[in-house]
JSON list of C-alpha atoms in Angstrom, two decimals:
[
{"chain": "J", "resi": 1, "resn": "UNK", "atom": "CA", "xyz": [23.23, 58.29, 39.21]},
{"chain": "J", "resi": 2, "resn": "UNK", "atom": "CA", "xyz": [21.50, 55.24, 38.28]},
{"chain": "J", "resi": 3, "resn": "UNK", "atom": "CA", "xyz": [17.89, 55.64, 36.62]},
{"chain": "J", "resi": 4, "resn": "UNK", "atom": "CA", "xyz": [14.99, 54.92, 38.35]},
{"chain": "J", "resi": 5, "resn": "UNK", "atom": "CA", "xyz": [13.04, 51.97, 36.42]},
{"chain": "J", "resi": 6, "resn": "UNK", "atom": "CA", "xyz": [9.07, 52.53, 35.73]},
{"chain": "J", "resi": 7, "resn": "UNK", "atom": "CA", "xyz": [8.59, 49.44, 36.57]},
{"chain": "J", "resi": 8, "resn": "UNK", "atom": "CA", "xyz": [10.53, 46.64, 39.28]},
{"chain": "J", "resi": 9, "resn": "UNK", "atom": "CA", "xyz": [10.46, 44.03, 37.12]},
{"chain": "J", "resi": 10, "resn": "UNK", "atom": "CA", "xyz": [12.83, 45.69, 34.95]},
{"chain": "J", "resi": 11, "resn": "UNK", "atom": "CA", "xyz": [15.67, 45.66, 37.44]},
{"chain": "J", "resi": 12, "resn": "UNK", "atom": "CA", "xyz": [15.94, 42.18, 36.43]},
{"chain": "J", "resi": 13, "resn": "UNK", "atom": "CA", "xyz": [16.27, 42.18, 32.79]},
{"chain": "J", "resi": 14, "resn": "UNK", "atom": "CA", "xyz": [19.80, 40.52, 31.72]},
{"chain": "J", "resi": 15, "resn": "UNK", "atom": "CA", "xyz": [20.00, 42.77, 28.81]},
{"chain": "J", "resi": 16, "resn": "UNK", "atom": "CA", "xyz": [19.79, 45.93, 30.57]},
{"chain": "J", "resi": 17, "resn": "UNK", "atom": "CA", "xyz": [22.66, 45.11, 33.54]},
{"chain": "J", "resi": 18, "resn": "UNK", "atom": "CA", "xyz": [25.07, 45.25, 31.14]},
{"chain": "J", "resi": 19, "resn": "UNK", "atom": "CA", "xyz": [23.97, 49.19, 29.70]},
{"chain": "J", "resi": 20, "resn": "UNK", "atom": "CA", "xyz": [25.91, 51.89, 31.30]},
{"chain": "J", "resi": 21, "resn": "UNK", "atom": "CA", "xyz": [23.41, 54.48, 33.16]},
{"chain": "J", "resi": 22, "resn": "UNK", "atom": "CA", "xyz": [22.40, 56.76, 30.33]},
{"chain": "J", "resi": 23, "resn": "UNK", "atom": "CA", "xyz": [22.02, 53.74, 28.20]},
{"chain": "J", "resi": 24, "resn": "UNK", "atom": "CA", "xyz": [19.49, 51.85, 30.66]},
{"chain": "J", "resi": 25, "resn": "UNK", "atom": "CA", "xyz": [17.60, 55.48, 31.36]},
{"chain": "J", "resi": 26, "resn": "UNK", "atom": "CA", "xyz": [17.22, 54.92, 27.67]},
{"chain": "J", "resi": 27, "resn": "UNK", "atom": "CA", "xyz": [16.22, 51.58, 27.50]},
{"chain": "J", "resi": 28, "resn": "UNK", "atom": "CA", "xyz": [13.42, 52.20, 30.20]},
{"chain": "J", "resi": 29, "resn": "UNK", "atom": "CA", "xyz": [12.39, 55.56, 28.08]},
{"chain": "J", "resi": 30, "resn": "UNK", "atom": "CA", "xyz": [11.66, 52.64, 25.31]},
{"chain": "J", "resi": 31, "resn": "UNK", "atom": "CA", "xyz": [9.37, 50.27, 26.93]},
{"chain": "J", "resi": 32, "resn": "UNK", "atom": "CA", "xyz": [5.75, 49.88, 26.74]},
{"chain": "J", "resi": 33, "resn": "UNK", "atom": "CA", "xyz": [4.33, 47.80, 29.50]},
{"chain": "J", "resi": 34, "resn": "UNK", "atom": "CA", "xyz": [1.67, 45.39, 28.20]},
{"chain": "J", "resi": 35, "resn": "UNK", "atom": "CA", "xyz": [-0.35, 42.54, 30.53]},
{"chain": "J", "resi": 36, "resn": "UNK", "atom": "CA", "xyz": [-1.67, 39.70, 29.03]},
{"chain": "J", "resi": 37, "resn": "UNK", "atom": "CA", "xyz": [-3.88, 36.75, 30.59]},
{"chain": "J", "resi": 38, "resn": "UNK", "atom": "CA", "xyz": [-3.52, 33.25, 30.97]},
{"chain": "J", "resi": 39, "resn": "UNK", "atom": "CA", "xyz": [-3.79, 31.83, 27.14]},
{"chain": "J", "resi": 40, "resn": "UNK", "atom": "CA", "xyz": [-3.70, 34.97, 25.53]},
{"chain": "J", "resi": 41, "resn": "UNK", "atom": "CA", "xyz": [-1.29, 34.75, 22.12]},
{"chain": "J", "resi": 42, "resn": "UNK", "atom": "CA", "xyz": [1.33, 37.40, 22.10]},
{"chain": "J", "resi": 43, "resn": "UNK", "atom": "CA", "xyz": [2.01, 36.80, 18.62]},
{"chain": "J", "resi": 44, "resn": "UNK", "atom": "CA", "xyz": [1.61, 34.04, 15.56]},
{"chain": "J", "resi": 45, "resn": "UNK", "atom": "CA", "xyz": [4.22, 32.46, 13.60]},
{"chain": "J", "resi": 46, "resn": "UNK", "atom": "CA", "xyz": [4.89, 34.09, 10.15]},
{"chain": "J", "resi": 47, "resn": "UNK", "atom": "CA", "xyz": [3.82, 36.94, 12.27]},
{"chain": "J", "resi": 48, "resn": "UNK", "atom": "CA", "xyz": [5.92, 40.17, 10.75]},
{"chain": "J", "resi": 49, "resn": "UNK", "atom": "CA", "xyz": [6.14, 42.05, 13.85]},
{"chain": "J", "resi": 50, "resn": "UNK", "atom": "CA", "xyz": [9.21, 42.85, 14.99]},
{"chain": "J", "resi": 51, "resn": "UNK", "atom": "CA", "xyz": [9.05, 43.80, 18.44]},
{"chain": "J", "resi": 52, "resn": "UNK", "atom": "CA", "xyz": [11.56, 42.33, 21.25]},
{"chain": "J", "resi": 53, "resn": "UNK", "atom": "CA", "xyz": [9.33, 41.02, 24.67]},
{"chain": "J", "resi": 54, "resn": "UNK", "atom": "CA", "xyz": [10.85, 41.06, 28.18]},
{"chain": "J", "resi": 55, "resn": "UNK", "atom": "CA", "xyz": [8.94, 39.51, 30.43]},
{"chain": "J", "resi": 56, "resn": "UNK", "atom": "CA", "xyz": [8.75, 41.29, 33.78]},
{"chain": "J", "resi": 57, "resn": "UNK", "atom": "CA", "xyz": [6.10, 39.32, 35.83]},
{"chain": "J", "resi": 58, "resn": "UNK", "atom": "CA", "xyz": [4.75, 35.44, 34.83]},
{"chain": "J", "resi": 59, "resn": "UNK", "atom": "CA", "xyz": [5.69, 33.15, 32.02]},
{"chain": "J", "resi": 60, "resn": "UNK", "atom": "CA", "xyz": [5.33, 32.56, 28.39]},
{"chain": "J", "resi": 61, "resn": "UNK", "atom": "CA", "xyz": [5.44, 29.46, 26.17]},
{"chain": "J", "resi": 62, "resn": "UNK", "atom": "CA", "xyz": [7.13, 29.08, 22.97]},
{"chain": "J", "resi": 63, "resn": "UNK", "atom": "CA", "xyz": [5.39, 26.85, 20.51]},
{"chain": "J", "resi": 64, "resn": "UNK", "atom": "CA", "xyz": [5.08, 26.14, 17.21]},
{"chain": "J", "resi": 65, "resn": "UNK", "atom": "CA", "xyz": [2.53, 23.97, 15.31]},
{"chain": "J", "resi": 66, "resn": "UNK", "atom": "CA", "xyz": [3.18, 22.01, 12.75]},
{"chain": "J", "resi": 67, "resn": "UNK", "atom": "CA", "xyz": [0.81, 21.54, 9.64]},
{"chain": "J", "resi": 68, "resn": "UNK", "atom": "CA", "xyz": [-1.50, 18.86, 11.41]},
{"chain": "J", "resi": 69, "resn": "UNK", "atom": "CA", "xyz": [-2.12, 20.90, 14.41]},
{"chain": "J", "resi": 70, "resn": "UNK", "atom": "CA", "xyz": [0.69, 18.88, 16.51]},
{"chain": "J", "resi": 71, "resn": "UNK", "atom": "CA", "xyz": [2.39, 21.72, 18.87]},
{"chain": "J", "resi": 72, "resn": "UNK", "atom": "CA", "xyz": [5.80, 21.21, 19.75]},
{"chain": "J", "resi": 73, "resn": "UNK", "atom": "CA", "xyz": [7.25, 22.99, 22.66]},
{"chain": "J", "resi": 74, "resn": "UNK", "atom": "CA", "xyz": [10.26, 25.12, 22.55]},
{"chain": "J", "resi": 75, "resn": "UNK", "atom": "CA", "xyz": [10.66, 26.68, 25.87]},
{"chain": "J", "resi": 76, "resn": "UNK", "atom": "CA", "xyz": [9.02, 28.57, 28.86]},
{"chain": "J", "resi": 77, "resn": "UNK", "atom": "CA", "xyz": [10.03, 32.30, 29.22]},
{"chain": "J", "resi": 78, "resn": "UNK", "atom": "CA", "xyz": [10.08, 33.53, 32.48]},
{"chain": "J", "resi": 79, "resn": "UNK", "atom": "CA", "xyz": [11.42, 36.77, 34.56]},
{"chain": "J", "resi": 80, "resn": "UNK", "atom": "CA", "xyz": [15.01, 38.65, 33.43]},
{"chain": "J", "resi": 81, "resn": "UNK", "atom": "CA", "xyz": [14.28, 37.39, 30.14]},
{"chain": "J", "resi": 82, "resn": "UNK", "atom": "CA", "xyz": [13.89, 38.57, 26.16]},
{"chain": "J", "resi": 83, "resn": "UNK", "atom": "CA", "xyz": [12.27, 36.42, 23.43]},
{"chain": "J", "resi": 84, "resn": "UNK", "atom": "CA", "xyz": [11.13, 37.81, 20.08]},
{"chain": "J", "resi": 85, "resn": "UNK", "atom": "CA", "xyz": [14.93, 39.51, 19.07]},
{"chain": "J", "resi": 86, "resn": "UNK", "atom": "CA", "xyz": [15.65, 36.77, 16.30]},
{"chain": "J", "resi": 87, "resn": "UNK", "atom": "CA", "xyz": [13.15, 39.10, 14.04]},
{"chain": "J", "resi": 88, "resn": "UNK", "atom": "CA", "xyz": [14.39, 42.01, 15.08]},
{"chain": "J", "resi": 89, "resn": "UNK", "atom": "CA", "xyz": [18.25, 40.94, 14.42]},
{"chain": "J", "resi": 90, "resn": "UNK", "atom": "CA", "xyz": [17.30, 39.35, 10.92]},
{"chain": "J", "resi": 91, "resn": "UNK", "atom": "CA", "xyz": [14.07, 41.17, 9.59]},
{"chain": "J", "resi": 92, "resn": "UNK", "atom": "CA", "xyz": [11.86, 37.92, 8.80]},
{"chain": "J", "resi": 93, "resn": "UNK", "atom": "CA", "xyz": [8.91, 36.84, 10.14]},
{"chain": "J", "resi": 94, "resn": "UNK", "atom": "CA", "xyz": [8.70, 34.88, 13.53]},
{"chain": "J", "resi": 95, "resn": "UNK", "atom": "CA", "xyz": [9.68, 31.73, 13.77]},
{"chain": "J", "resi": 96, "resn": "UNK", "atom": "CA", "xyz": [7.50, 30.65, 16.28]},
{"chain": "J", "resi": 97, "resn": "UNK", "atom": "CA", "xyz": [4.23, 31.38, 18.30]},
{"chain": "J", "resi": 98, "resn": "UNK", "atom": "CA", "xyz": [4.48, 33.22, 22.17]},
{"chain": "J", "resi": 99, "resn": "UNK", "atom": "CA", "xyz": [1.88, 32.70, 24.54]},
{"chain": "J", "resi": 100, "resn": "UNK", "atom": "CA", "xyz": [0.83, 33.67, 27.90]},
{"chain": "J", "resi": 101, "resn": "UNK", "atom": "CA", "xyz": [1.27, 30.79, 30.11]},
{"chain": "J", "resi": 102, "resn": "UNK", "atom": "CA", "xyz": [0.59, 32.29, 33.27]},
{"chain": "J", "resi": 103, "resn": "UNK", "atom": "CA", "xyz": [-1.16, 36.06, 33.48]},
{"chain": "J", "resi": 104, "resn": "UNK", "atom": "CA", "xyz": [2.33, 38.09, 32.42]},
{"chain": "J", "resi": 105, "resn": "UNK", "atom": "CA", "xyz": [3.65, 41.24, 32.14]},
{"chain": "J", "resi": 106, "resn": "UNK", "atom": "CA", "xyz": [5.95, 42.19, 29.74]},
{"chain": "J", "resi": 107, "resn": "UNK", "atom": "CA", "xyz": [8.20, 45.10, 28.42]},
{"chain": "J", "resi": 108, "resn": "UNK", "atom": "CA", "xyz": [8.01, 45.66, 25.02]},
{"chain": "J", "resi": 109, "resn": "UNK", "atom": "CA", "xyz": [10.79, 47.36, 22.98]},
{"chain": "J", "resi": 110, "resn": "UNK", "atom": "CA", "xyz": [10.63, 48.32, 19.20]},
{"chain": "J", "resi": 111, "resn": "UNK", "atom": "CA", "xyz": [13.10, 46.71, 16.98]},
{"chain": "J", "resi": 112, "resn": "UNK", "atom": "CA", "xyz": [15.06, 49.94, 16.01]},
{"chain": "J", "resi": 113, "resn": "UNK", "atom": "CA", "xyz": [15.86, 50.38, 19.61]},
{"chain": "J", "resi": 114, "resn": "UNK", "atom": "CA", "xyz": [16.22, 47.04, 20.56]},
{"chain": "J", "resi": 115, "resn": "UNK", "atom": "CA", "xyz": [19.60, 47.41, 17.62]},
{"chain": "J", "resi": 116, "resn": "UNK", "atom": "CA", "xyz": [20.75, 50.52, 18.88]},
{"chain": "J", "resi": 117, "resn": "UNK", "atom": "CA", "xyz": [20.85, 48.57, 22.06]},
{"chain": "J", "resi": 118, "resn": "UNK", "atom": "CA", "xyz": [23.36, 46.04, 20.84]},
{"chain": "J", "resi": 119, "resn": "UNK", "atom": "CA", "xyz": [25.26, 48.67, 18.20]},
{"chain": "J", "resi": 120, "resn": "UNK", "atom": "CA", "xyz": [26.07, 50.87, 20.42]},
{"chain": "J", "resi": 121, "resn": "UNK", "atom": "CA", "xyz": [27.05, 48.65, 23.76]},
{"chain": "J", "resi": 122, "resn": "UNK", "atom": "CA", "xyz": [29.45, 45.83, 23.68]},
{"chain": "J", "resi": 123, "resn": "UNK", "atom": "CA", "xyz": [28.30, 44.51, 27.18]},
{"chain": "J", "resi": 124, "resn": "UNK", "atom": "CA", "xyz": [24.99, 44.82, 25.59]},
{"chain": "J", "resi": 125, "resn": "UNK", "atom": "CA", "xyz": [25.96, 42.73, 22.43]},
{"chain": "J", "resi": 126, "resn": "UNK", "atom": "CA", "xyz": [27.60, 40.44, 24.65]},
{"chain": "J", "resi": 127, "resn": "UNK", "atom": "CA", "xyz": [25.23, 39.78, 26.82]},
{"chain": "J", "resi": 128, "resn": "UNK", "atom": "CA", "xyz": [22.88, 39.21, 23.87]},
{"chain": "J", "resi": 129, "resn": "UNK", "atom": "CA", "xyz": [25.26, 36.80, 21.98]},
{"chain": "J", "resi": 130, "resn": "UNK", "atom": "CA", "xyz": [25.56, 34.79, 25.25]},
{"chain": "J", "resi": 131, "resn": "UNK", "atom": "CA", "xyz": [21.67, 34.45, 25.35]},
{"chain": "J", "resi": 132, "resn": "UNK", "atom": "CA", "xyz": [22.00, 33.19, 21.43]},
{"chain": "J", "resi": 133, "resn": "UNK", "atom": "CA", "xyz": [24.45, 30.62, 22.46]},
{"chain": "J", "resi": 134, "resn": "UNK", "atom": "CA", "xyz": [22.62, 29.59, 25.05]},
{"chain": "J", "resi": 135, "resn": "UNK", "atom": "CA", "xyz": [19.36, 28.75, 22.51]},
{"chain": "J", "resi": 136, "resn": "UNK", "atom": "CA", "xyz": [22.04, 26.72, 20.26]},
{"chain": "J", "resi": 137, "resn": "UNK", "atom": "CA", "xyz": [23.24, 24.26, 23.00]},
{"chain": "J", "resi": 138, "resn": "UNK", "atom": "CA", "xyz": [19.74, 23.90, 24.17]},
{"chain": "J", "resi": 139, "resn": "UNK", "atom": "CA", "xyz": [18.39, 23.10, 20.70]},
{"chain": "J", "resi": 140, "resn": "UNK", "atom": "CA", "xyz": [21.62, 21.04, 20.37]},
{"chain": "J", "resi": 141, "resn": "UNK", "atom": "CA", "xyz": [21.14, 19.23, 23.56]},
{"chain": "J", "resi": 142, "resn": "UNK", "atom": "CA", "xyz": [17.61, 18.43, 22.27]},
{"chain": "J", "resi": 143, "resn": "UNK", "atom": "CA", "xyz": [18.50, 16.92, 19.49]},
{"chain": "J", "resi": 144, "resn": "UNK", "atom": "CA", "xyz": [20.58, 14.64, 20.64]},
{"chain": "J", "resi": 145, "resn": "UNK", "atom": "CA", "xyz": [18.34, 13.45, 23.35]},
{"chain": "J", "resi": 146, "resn": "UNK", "atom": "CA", "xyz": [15.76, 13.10, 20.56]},
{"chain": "J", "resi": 147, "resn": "UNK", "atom": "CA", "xyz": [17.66, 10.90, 18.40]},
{"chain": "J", "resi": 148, "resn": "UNK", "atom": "CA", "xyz": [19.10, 8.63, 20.91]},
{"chain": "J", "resi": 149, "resn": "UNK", "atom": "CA", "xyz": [17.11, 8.81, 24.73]},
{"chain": "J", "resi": 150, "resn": "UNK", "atom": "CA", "xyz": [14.57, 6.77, 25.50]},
{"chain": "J", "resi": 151, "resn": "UNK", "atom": "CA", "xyz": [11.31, 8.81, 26.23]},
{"chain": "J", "resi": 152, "resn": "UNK", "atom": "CA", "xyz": [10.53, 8.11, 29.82]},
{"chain": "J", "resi": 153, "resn": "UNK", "atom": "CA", "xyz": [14.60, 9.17, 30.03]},
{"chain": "J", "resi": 154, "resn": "UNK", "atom": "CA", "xyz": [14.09, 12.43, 28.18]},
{"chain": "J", "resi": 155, "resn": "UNK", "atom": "CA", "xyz": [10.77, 13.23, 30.67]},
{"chain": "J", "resi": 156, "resn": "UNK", "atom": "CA", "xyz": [13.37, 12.61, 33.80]},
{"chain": "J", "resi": 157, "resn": "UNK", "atom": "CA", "xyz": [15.58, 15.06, 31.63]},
{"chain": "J", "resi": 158, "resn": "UNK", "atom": "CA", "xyz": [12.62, 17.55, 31.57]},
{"chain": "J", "resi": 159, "resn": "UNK", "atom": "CA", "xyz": [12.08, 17.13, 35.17]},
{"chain": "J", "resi": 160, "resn": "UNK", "atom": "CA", "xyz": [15.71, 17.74, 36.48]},
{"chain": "J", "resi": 161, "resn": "UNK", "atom": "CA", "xyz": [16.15, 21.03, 33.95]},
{"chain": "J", "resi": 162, "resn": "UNK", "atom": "CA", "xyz": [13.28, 22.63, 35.60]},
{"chain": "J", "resi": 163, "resn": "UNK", "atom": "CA", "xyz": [14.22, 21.38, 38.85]},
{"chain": "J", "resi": 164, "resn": "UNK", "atom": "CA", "xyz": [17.77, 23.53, 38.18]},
{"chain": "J", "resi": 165, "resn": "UNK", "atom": "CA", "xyz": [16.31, 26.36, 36.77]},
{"chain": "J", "resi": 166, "resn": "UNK", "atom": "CA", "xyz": [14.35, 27.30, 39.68]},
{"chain": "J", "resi": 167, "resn": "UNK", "atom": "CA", "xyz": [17.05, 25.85, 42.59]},
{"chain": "J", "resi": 168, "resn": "UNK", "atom": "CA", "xyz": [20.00, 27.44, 41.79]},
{"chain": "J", "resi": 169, "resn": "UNK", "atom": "CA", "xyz": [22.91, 25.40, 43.79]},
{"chain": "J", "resi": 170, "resn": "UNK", "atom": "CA", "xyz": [20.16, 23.57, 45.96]},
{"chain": "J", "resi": 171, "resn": "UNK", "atom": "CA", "xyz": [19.72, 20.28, 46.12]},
{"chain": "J", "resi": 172, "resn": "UNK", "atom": "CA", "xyz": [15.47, 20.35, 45.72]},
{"chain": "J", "resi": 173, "resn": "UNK", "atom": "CA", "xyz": [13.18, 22.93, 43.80]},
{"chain": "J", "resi": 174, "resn": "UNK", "atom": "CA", "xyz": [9.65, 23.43, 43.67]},
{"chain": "J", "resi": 175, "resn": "UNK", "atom": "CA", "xyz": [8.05, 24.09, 40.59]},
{"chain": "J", "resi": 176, "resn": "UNK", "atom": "CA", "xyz": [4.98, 26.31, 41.00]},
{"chain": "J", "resi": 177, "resn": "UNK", "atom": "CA", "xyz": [2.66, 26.15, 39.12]},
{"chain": "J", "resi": 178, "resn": "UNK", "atom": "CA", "xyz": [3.49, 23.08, 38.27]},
{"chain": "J", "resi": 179, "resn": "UNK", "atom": "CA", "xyz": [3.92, 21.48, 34.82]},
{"chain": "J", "resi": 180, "resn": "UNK", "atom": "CA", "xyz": [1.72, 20.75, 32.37]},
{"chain": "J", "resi": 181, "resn": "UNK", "atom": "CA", "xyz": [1.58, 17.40, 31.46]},
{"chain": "J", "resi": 182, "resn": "UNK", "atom": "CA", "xyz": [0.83, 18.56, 27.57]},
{"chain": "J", "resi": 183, "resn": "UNK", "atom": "CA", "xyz": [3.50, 21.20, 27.54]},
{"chain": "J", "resi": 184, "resn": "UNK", "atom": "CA", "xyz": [5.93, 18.51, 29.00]},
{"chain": "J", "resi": 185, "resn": "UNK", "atom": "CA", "xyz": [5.36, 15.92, 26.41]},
{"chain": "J", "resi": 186, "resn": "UNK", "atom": "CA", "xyz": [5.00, 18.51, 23.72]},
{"chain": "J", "resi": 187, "resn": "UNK", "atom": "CA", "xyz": [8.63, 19.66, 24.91]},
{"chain": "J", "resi": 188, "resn": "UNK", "atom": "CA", "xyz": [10.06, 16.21, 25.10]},
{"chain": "J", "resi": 189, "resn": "UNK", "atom": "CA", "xyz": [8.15, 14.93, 21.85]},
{"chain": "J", "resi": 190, "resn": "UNK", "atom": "CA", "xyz": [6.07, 11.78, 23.78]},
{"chain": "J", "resi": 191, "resn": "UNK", "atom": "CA", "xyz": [2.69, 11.38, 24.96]},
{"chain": "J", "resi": 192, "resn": "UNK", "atom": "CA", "xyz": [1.19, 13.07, 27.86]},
{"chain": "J", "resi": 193, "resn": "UNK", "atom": "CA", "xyz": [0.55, 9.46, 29.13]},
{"chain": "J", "resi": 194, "resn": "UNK", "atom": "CA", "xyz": [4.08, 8.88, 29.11]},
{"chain": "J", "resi": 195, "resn": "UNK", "atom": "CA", "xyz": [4.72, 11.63, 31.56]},
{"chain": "J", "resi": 196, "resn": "UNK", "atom": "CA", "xyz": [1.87, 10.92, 33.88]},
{"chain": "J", "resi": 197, "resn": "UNK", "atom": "CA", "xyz": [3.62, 7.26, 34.05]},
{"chain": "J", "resi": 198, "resn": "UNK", "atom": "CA", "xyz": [6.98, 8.70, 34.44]},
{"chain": "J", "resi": 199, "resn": "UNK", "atom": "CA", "xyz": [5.90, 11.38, 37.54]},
{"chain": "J", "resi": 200, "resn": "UNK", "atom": "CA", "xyz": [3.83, 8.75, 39.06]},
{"chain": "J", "resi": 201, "resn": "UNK", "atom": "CA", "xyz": [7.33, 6.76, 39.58]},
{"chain": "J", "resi": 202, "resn": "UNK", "atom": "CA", "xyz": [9.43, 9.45, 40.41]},
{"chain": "J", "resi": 203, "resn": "UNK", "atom": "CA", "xyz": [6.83, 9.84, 43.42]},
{"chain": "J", "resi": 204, "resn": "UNK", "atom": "CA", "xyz": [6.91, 6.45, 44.19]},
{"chain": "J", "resi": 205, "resn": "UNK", "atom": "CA", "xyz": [10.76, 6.89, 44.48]},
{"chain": "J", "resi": 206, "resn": "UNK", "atom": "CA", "xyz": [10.24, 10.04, 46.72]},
{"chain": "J", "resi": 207, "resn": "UNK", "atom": "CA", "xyz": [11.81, 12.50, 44.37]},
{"chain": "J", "resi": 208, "resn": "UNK", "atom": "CA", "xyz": [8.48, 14.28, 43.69]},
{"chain": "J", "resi": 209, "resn": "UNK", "atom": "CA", "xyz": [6.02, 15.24, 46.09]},
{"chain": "J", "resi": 210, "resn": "UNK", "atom": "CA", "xyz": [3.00, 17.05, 45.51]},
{"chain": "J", "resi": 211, "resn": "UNK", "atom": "CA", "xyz": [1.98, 20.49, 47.22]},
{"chain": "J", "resi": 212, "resn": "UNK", "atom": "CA", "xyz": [-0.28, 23.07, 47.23]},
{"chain": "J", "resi": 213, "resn": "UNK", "atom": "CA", "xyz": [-0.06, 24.58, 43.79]},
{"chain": "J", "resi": 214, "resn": "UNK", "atom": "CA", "xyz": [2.65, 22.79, 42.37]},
{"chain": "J", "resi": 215, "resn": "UNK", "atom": "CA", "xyz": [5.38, 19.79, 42.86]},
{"chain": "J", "resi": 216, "resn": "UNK", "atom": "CA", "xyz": [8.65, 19.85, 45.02]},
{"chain": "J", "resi": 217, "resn": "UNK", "atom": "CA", "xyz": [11.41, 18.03, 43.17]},
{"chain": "J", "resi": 218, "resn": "UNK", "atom": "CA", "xyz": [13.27, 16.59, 46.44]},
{"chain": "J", "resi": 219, "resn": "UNK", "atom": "CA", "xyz": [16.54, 15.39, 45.50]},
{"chain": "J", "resi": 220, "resn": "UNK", "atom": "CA", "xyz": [17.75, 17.33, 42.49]},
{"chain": "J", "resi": 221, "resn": "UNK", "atom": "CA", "xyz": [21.44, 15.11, 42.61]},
{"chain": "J", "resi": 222, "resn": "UNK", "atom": "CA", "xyz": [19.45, 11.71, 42.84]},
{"chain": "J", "resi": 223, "resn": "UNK", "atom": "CA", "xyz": [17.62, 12.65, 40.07]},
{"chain": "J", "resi": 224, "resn": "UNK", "atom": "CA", "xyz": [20.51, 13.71, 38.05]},
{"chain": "J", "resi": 225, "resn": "UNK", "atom": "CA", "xyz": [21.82, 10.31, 38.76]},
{"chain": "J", "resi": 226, "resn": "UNK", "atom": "CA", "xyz": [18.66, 8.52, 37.54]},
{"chain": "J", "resi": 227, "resn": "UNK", "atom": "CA", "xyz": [18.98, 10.56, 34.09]},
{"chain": "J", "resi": 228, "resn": "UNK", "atom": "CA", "xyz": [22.75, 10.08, 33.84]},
{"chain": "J", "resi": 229, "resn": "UNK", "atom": "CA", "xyz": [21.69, 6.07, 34.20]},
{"chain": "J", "resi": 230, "resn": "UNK", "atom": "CA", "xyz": [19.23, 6.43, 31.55]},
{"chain": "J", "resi": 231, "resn": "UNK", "atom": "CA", "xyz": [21.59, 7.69, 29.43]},
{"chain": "J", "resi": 232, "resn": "UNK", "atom": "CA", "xyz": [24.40, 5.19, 29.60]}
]
C-alpha cells in the first residue's frame, strides 16, 4: 500500500518516486514543513547547516555574493525539487546563499536521513546522481556561454531556458511571475539594462508578450533559432 503523504506537494518530489513504499513512508516520517515569505533567507553561505530543502509550493533563488556585494545568480528552485544536499553529501559549509523568491514551502530533511536515503536505495542514489549531473552540464553550459556569447545572446539564452522549463514539448510558455530583470542579468553576468533592451526587442519581434502577472514567450522554436544565430 502506498503511504499517504502529509503534505501534496510531496507527491512530486523526484527523490522520493524512486523509494520503494516503506522507504517513502519513511521519507515523509522525516520532513518538517517550513513556509517562508517572499525575501526571506533560508540560509547564508559558509552557513554549517546541513539540512537538505525540497521545495513543495513557490520558488527559491540561489545566489552567492561576491566580496563587493555583486550577487551572481545560480539558479531558481522550484516544485519536485532538492537544493542544499552538496553539504549534506560532503560535510562543509554551504556553498551558496537560498532565498525565498516567491512565498514557499518547503520540506526539510536532516542530513543523516537525507544519506540513509541514498545508502540504502539505488533508485534513490540514482536519481540523486542524475540531479548532480544535471548541475555540472548547467554550470558547464554557463561557462562556455560566458567565455564566448555575446551578452544580449546569452539574455535570449536565458529567455528560451525558462521558456522550456515551464512548456514542456510546447511550442510557447508563460512565465509567471515573470522575471526579474536583476535576477536575469545577475544569472547571465550583464546589466539589467541589457535585458530590458534585449526583452523590449524580443516584443517588438512578437516572441514576448506581456500579461497579467507575467510574460508569454510565443514561439519557443523561433526563439531557439534566434539563439542558435547568435551563437554561430
Amino acid at each position: 500500500m502506498t503511504a499517504s503523504p502529509p503534505h501534496p506537494g510531496l507527491d512530486r518530489i523526484q527523490l522520493f518516486q524512486a523509494l520503494p513504499d516503506d522507504a517513502r513512508a519513511y521519507a515523509y516520517a522525516q520532513c518538517r514543513i517550513r513556509k517562508y515569505t517572499a525575501g526571506q533567507v533560508i540560509f547564508d553561505t559558509d552557513d554549517d547547516s546541513r539540512d537538505v530543502y525540497f521545495v513543495l509550493q513557490g520558488l527559491v533563488r540561489v545566489v552567492i555574493f561576491s566580496p563587493g556585494g555583486r550577487e551572481v545568480a545560480f539558479n531558481v528552485v522550484g516544485a519536485g525539487v532538492c537544493f542544499g544536499e552538496l553539504s549534506a553529501l560532503d560535510g562543509e559549509p554551504r556553498s551558496a546563499s537560498c532565498v525565498a523568491r516567491t512565498n514557499a514551502e518547503l520540506a526539510v530533511v536532516s542530513a543523516s536521513a537525507f544519506q540513509r536515503l541514498c545508502c540504502d536505495y539505488p533508485d534513490a542514489a540514482l536519481t540523486m546522481m542524475r540531479h548532480l549531473s544535471a548541475m555540472v552540464r548547467k554550470s558547464t553550459g554557463r561557462i562556455l556561454d560566458l567565455s564566448v556569447v555575446a551578452a544580449n545572446n546569452r539574455v535570449q539564452g536565458e529567455m528560451l531556458r525558462l521558456a522550456r522549463e515551464v512548456a514542456g514539448e510546447k511550442p510557447s510558455a508563460t512565465l509567471r511571475p515573470p522575471p526579474i530583470h536583476a535576477e536575469v542579468a545577475s544569472r547571465v553576468s550583464t546589466t539589467r539594462e541589457t535585458v530590458a533592451r534585449v526583452i523590449s526587442d524580443l516584443t517588438k519581434q512578437g516572441l514576448i508578450e506581456k500579461t497579467r502577472g507575467g510574460i508569454i514567450v510565443t514561439d519557443i522554436p523561433r526563439l531557439e533559432e534566434l539563439v542558435e544565430q547568435g551563437r554561430g
